Short mmCIF file of C-alpha atoms in Angstrom, two decimals:
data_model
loop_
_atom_site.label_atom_id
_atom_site.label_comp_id
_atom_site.label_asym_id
_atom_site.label_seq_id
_atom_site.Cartn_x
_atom_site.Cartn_y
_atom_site.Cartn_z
CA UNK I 1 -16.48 -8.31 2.24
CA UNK I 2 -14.63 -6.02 0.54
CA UNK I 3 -10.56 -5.22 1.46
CA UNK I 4 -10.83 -2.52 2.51
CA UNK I 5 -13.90 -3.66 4.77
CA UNK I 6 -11.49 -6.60 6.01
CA UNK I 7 -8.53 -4.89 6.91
CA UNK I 8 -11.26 -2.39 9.02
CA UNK I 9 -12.72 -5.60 10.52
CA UNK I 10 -9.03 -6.74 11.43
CA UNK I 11 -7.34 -6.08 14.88
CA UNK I 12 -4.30 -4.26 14.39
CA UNK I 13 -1.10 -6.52 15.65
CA UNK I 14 1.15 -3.20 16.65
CA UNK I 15 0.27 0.22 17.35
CA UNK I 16 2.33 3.29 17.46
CA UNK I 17 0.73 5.86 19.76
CA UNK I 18 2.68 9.40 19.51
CA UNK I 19 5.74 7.86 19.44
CA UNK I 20 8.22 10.34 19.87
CA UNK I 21 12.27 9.61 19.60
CA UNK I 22 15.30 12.59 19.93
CA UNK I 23 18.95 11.92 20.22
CA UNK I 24 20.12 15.16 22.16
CA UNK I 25 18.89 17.99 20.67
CA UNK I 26 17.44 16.39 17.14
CA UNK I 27 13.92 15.23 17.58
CA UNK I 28 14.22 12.52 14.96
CA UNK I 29 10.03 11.27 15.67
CA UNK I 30 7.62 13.58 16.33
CA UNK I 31 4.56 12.25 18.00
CA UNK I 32 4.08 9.64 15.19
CA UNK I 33 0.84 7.49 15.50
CA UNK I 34 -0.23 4.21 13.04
CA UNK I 35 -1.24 0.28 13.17
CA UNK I 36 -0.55 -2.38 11.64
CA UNK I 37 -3.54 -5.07 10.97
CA UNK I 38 -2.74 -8.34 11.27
CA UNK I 39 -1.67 -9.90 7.88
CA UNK I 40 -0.93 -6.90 6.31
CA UNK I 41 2.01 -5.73 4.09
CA UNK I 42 3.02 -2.28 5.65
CA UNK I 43 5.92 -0.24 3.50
CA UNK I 44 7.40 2.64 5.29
CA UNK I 45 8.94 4.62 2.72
CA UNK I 46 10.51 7.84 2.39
CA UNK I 47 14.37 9.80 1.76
CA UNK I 48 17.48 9.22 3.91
CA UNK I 49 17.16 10.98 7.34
CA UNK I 50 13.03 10.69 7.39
CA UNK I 51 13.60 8.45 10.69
CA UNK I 52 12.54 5.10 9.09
CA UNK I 53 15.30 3.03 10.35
CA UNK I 54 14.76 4.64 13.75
CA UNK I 55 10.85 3.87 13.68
CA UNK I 56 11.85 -0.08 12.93
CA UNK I 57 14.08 -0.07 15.95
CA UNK I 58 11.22 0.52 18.00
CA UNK I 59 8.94 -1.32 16.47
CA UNK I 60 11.77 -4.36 16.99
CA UNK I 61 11.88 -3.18 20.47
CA UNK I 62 16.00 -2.18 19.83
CA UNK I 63 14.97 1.87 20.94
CA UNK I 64 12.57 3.23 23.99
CA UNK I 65 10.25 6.40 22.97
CA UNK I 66 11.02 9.05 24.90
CA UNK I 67 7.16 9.58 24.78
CA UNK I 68 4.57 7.25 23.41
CA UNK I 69 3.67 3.80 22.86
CA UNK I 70 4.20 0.80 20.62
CA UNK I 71 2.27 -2.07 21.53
CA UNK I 72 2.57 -5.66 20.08
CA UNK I 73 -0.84 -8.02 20.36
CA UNK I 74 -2.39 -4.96 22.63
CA UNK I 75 0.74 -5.61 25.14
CA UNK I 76 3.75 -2.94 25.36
CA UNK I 77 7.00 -3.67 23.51
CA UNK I 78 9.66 -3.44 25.88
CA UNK I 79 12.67 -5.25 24.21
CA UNK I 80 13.64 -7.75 21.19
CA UNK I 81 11.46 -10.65 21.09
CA UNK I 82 11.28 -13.71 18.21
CA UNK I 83 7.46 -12.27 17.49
CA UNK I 84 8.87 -9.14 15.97
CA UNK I 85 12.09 -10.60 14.22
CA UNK I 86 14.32 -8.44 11.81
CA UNK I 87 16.04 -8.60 8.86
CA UNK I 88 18.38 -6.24 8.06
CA UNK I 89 20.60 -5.58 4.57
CA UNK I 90 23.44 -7.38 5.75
CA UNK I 91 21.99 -10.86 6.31
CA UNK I 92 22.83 -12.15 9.96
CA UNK I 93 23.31 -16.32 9.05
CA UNK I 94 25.85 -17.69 11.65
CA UNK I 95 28.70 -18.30 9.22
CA UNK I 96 29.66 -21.63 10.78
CA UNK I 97 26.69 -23.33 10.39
CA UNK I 98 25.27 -25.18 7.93
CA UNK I 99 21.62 -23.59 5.74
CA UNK I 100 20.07 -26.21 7.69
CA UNK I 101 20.99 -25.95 11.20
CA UNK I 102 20.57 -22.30 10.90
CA UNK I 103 16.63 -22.48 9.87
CA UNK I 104 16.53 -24.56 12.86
CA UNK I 105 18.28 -22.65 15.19
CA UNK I 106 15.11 -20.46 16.55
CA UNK I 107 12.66 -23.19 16.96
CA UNK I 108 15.14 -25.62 18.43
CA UNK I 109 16.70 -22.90 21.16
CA UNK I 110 12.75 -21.96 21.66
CA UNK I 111 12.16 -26.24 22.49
CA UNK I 112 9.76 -26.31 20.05
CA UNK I 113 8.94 -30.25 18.53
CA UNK I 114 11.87 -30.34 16.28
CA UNK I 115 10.10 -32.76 13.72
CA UNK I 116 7.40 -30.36 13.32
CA UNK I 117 9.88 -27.70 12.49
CA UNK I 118 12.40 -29.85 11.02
CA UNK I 119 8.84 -30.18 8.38
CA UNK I 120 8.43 -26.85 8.39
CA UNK I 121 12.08 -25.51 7.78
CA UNK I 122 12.15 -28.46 4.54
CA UNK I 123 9.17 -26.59 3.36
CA UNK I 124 10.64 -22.64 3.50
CA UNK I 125 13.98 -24.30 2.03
CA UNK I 126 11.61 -25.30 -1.07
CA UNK I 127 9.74 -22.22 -1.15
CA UNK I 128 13.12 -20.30 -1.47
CA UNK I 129 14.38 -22.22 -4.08
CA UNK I 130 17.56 -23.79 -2.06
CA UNK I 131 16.57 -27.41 -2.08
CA UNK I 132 19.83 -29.38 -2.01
CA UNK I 133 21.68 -26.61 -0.62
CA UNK I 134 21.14 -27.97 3.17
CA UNK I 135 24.66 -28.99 4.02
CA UNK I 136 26.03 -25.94 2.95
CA UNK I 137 27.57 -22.69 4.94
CA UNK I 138 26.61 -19.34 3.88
CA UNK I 139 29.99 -18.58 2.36
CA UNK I 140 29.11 -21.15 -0.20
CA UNK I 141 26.13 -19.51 -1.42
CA UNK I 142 25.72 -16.59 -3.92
CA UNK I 143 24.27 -13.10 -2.15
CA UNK I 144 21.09 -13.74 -3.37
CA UNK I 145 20.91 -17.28 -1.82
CA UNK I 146 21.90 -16.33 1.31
CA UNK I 147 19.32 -13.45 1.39
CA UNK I 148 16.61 -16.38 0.76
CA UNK I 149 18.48 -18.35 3.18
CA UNK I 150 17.82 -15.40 5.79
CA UNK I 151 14.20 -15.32 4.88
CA UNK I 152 13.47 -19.11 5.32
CA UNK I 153 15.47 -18.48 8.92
CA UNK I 154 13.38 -15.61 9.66
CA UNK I 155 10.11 -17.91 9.07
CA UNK I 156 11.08 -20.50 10.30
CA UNK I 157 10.13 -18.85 14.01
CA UNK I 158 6.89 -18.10 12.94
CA UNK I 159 6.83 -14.73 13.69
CA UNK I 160 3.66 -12.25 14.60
CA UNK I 161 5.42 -9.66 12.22
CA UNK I 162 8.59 -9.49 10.52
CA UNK I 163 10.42 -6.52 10.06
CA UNK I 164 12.46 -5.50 7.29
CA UNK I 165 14.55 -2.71 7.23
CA UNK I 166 15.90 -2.27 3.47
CA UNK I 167 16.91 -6.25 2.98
CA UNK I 168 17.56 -5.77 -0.78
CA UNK I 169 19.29 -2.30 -0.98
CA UNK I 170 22.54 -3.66 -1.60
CA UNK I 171 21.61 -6.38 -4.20
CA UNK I 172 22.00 -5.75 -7.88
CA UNK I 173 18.81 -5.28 -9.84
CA UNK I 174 18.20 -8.59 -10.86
CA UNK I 175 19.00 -10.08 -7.62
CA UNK I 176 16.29 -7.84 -5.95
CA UNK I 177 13.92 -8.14 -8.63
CA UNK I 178 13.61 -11.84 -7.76
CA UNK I 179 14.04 -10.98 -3.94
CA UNK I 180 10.56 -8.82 -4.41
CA UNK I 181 8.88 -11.84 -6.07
CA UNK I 182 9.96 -13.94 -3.65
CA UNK I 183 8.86 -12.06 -0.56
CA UNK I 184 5.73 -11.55 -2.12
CA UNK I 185 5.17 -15.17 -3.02
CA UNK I 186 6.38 -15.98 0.89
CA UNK I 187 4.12 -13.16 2.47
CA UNK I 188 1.00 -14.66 0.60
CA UNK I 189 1.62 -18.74 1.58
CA UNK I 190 2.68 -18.09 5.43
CA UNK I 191 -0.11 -14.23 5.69
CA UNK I 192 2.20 -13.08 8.08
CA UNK I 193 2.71 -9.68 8.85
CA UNK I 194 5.39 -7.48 7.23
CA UNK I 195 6.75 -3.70 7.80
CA UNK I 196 8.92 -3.01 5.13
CA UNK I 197 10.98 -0.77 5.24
CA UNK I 198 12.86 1.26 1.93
CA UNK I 199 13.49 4.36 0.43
CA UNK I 200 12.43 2.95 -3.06
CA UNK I 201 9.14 4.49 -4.29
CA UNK I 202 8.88 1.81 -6.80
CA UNK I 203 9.24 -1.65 -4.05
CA UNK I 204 6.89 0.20 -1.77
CA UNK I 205 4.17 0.44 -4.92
CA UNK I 206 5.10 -3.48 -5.69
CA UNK I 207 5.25 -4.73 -2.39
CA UNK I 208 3.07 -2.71 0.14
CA UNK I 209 -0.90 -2.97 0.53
CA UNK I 210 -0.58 0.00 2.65
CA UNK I 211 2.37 2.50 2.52
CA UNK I 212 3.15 5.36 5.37
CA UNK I 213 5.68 8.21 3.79
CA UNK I 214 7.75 9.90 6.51
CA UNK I 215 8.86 13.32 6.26
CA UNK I 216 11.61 14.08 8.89
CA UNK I 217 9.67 12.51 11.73
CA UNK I 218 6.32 12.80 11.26
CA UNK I 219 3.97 11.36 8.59
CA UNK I 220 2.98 13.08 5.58
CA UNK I 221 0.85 10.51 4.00
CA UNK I 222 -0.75 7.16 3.80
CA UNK I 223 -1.87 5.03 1.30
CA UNK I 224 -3.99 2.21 1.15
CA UNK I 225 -3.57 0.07 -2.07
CA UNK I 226 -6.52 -2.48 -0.91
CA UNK I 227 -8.13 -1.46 -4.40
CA UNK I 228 -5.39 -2.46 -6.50
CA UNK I 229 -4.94 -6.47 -7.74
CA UNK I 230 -1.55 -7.95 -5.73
CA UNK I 231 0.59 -9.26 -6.36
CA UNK I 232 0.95 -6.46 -8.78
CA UNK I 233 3.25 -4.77 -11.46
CA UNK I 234 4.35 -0.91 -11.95
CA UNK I 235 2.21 -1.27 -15.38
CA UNK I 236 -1.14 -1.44 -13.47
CA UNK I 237 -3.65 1.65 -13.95
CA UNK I 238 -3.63 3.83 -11.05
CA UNK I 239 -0.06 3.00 -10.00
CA UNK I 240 1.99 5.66 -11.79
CA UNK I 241 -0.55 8.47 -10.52
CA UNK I 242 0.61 7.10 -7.18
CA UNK I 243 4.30 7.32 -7.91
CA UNK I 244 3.64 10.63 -9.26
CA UNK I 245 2.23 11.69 -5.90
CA UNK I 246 4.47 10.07 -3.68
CA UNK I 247 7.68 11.15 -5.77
CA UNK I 248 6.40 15.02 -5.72
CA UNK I 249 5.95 14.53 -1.86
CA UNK I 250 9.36 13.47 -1.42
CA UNK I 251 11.15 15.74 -3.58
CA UNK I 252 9.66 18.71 -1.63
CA UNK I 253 10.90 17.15 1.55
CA UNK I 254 14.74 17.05 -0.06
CA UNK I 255 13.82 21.09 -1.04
CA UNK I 256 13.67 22.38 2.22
#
């Protein structure tokens, strides 16, 4: 079967169904409507102001529509929940605690079999590269390792999607470079679901296997990038046509 065929044949996880959002007189969503198939590597992408931290605070279940839907496993999001978990730019590790106890603070205030996870959270520490680093506290760790720290936390729950509203924005290049990698390496060991969110054309092209562009509410394109090898590089035939597209779409938003 073919990928595109597969992500037809896949049940979507969430659904937005003309979602609509204002904050007094601004409509800041206008009766926006996609899904998200289960495994999938969603990048919502577009300028400041486009409403794409808004849409990932109700996706997270942080914001009510005024009007619409947005429905997790075919059931209606009506507040936070460990399924949809979040990671923001400013990582959230509790600052007196050590990396260890907090990957194992969700599963162990959830009761879940603490050897199991205690196996699980040893695993994500490898996977991010901060194996000896367990007894330390987040203000002994570089930015970048506490970024990975925040991942391995964030998977450590398992979730059905995690969402990520612009986790590398305030990392240097190199830092984020390696971020990218890493969440991509992550995303393709655990499959789980990720909406990404970023106003960088060129991490939605490396990261995303489908990418939504907002333009001040409503969506002005989609992409599916099924076709194209992943993980992949900016090099790849195909990609800087995309870029091209998406780029000249954008810049005509900022023109009027």
């Amino acid at each position: 079967m073919s990928d595109a065929a597969q992500a037809a044949a896949t049940p979507a996880i969430m659904r937005v169904d003309h979602v609509s959002v204002s904050f007094g007189d601004t409509k800041i969503l206008d009766d926006l409507s996609f899904s998200m198939e289960e495994g999938n590597f969603t990048c919502i992408c577009g300028p400041s102001g486009c409403g794409k931290t808004t849409i990932m605070s109700v996706l997270a279940g942080y914001l009510a529509p005024q009007s619409g839907s947005c429905l997790f496993d075919g059931q209606p999001v009506s507040g936070p929940s460990p399924d949809r978990l979040v990671v923001f730019q400013e990582n959230t590790l509790f600052q007196w605690m050590t990396l260890w106890d907090n990957t194992l603070f969700g599963p162990r205030i959830q009761g879940k079999n603490l050897k199991e996870a205690g196996e699980k959270a040893r695993e994500l520490i490898h996977l991010t590269g901060l194996d000896g680093f367990e007894g330390k506290f987040p203000g002994q760790l570089s930015g970048g390792m506490q970024h990975r720290a925040a991942l391995a936390r964030a998977l450590a729950l398992e979730p059905g999607v995690l969402l990520m509203d612009e986790p590398f924005a305030a990392l240097d290049y190199f830092t984020r470079m390696t971020m990218q990698e890493l969440l991509v390496e992550l995303y393709q060991r655990t499959g789980v679901t990720v909406a990404f969110v970023t106003h960088s054309i060129d991490e939605a092209l490396l990261l995303g296997r489908r990418i939504v562009v907002l333009d001040r509410g409503v969506i002005d394109a989609r992409y599916d990038l099924s076709s194209l090898p992943y993980p992949r590089d900016l090099s790849l035939p195909g990609v800087g046509g995309l870029r091209r597209e998406i780029l000249a779409r954008i810049m005509k938003q900022n023109l009027h």
